[in-house]
XYZ file of C-alpha atoms in Angstrom:
127
model
C -14.670 -10.633 -19.359
C -12.402 -8.577 -16.793
C -9.130 -7.671 -18.335
C -6.796 -5.497 -16.168
C -2.975 -4.697 -17.074
C -0.416 -2.879 -15.136
C 2.407 -0.863 -16.279
C 4.903 1.224 -15.088
C 7.058 -1.001 -12.738
C 10.621 -1.060 -12.678
C 14.168 -0.476 -11.043
C 14.325 2.612 -9.108
C 16.715 4.065 -6.349
C 15.866 4.619 -2.573
C 14.172 7.832 -2.434
C 12.921 7.596 -6.126
C 9.382 7.493 -7.590
C 7.467 5.628 -9.697
C 3.965 5.851 -11.288
C 2.064 2.623 -11.447
C -1.239 2.120 -14.018
C -3.728 -0.150 -14.158
C -5.821 -0.129 -17.275
C -9.247 -1.952 -17.241
C -11.743 -3.147 -19.782
C -14.481 -5.855 -20.155
C -16.811 -4.353 -17.129
C -18.081 -0.957 -16.158
C -15.470 0.530 -14.642
C -17.229 3.277 -12.752
C -19.008 0.409 -10.615
C -16.042 -0.767 -9.121
C -13.401 0.146 -6.784
C -9.824 -0.536 -7.870
C -7.208 -1.851 -4.943
C -3.574 -2.409 -5.230
C -1.980 -5.268 -3.575
C 1.907 -6.153 -3.246
C 3.838 -9.385 -2.317
C 7.505 -9.708 -1.416
C 9.268 -12.992 -1.967
C 8.649 -15.138 0.882
C 5.843 -12.642 2.358
C 1.880 -12.838 2.400
C 0.080 -10.593 -0.049
C -0.459 -7.147 1.522
C -3.129 -4.467 0.485
C -1.536 -1.188 -0.555
C -4.390 1.169 -1.341
C -7.779 1.162 -2.644
C -9.889 3.886 -4.418
C -13.696 3.824 -4.116
C -16.096 3.726 -6.857
C -18.723 5.011 -4.694
C -17.556 8.663 -3.667
C -13.712 8.405 -4.694
C -12.727 7.790 -0.983
C -8.963 6.498 -0.750
C -7.375 4.014 1.795
C -3.833 3.224 2.368
C -1.732 0.624 4.379
C 0.060 2.738 7.278
C 3.430 1.932 5.910
C 2.784 3.985 2.576
C 0.480 6.904 4.117
C 2.002 10.155 2.820
C 4.082 8.468 0.258
C 1.665 6.946 -2.197
C -1.021 8.446 -3.853
C -3.884 6.583 -5.736
C -6.452 8.063 -8.088
C -8.371 7.169 -10.984
C -9.666 8.369 -14.462
C -12.813 7.150 -15.294
C -12.569 8.616 -18.843
C -9.705 6.608 -19.345
C -10.784 3.363 -17.481
C -7.484 3.620 -15.553
C -6.262 3.805 -11.977
C -2.876 5.261 -11.016
C -0.515 4.580 -8.153
C 2.013 7.231 -7.919
C 4.787 6.110 -5.410
C 7.346 8.493 -3.972
C 9.856 8.226 -1.319
C 10.381 4.557 -2.118
C 12.237 2.242 0.062
C 13.753 -0.842 -0.491
C 11.091 -2.514 1.749
C 8.775 -1.462 -0.912
C 10.122 -4.080 -3.411
C 7.479 -6.380 -4.270
C 5.292 -7.388 -7.105
C 2.336 -4.834 -7.226
C -1.030 -6.070 -8.409
C -4.205 -4.394 -9.310
C -7.590 -6.051 -8.628
C -11.261 -5.202 -8.428
C -12.942 -4.222 -5.283
C -16.396 -3.831 -4.257
C -17.802 -0.244 -4.153
C -16.409 0.383 -0.296
C -13.158 -1.345 -0.775
C -14.703 -4.022 0.862
C -11.806 -6.244 0.057
C -8.978 -4.050 0.952
C -10.511 -2.874 4.369
C -11.767 -6.140 5.338
C -8.089 -7.818 4.934
C -9.608 -10.386 2.223
C -9.133 -10.805 -1.326
C -10.997 -10.399 -4.525
C -12.054 -13.450 -6.675
C -9.347 -15.183 -8.597
C -10.705 -13.845 -11.943
C -10.413 -10.060 -10.822
C -6.769 -9.703 -10.710
C -4.164 -8.239 -13.067
C -0.834 -10.198 -13.713
C 1.314 -7.821 -11.569
C 4.541 -5.658 -12.333
C 7.896 -5.772 -10.530
C 8.940 -2.849 -8.285
C 12.424 -2.854 -7.098
C 14.100 -0.333 -4.943
C 17.576 -0.673 -4.711
C 20.948 1.464 -5.111
């Protein structure tokens, strides 16, 4: 059974940094890409970043390029999202989810199945 748990969210001032973690269990972690999505109140869910299981390629939505870095540690079954230079518009619930080897869902603008998501962690950027 897929089990994903995020940690690392919280309140941070504009310009600050946070690191989100997505710890996985219940499946062969190395065979799956992991994507981060976010959803702000009143807005649609948005793909933020993905790291491929096939070759470690990374993908980002334009608004976070140069500020966010995604990485994975297969020994720890964990994916990280390092977020820097945070802006108020980054405020959202961030959720990690399983993706296909080439980040198919993230790159295709679609979403993983309902059983392949973590619960989400709140990130608030405010002074």
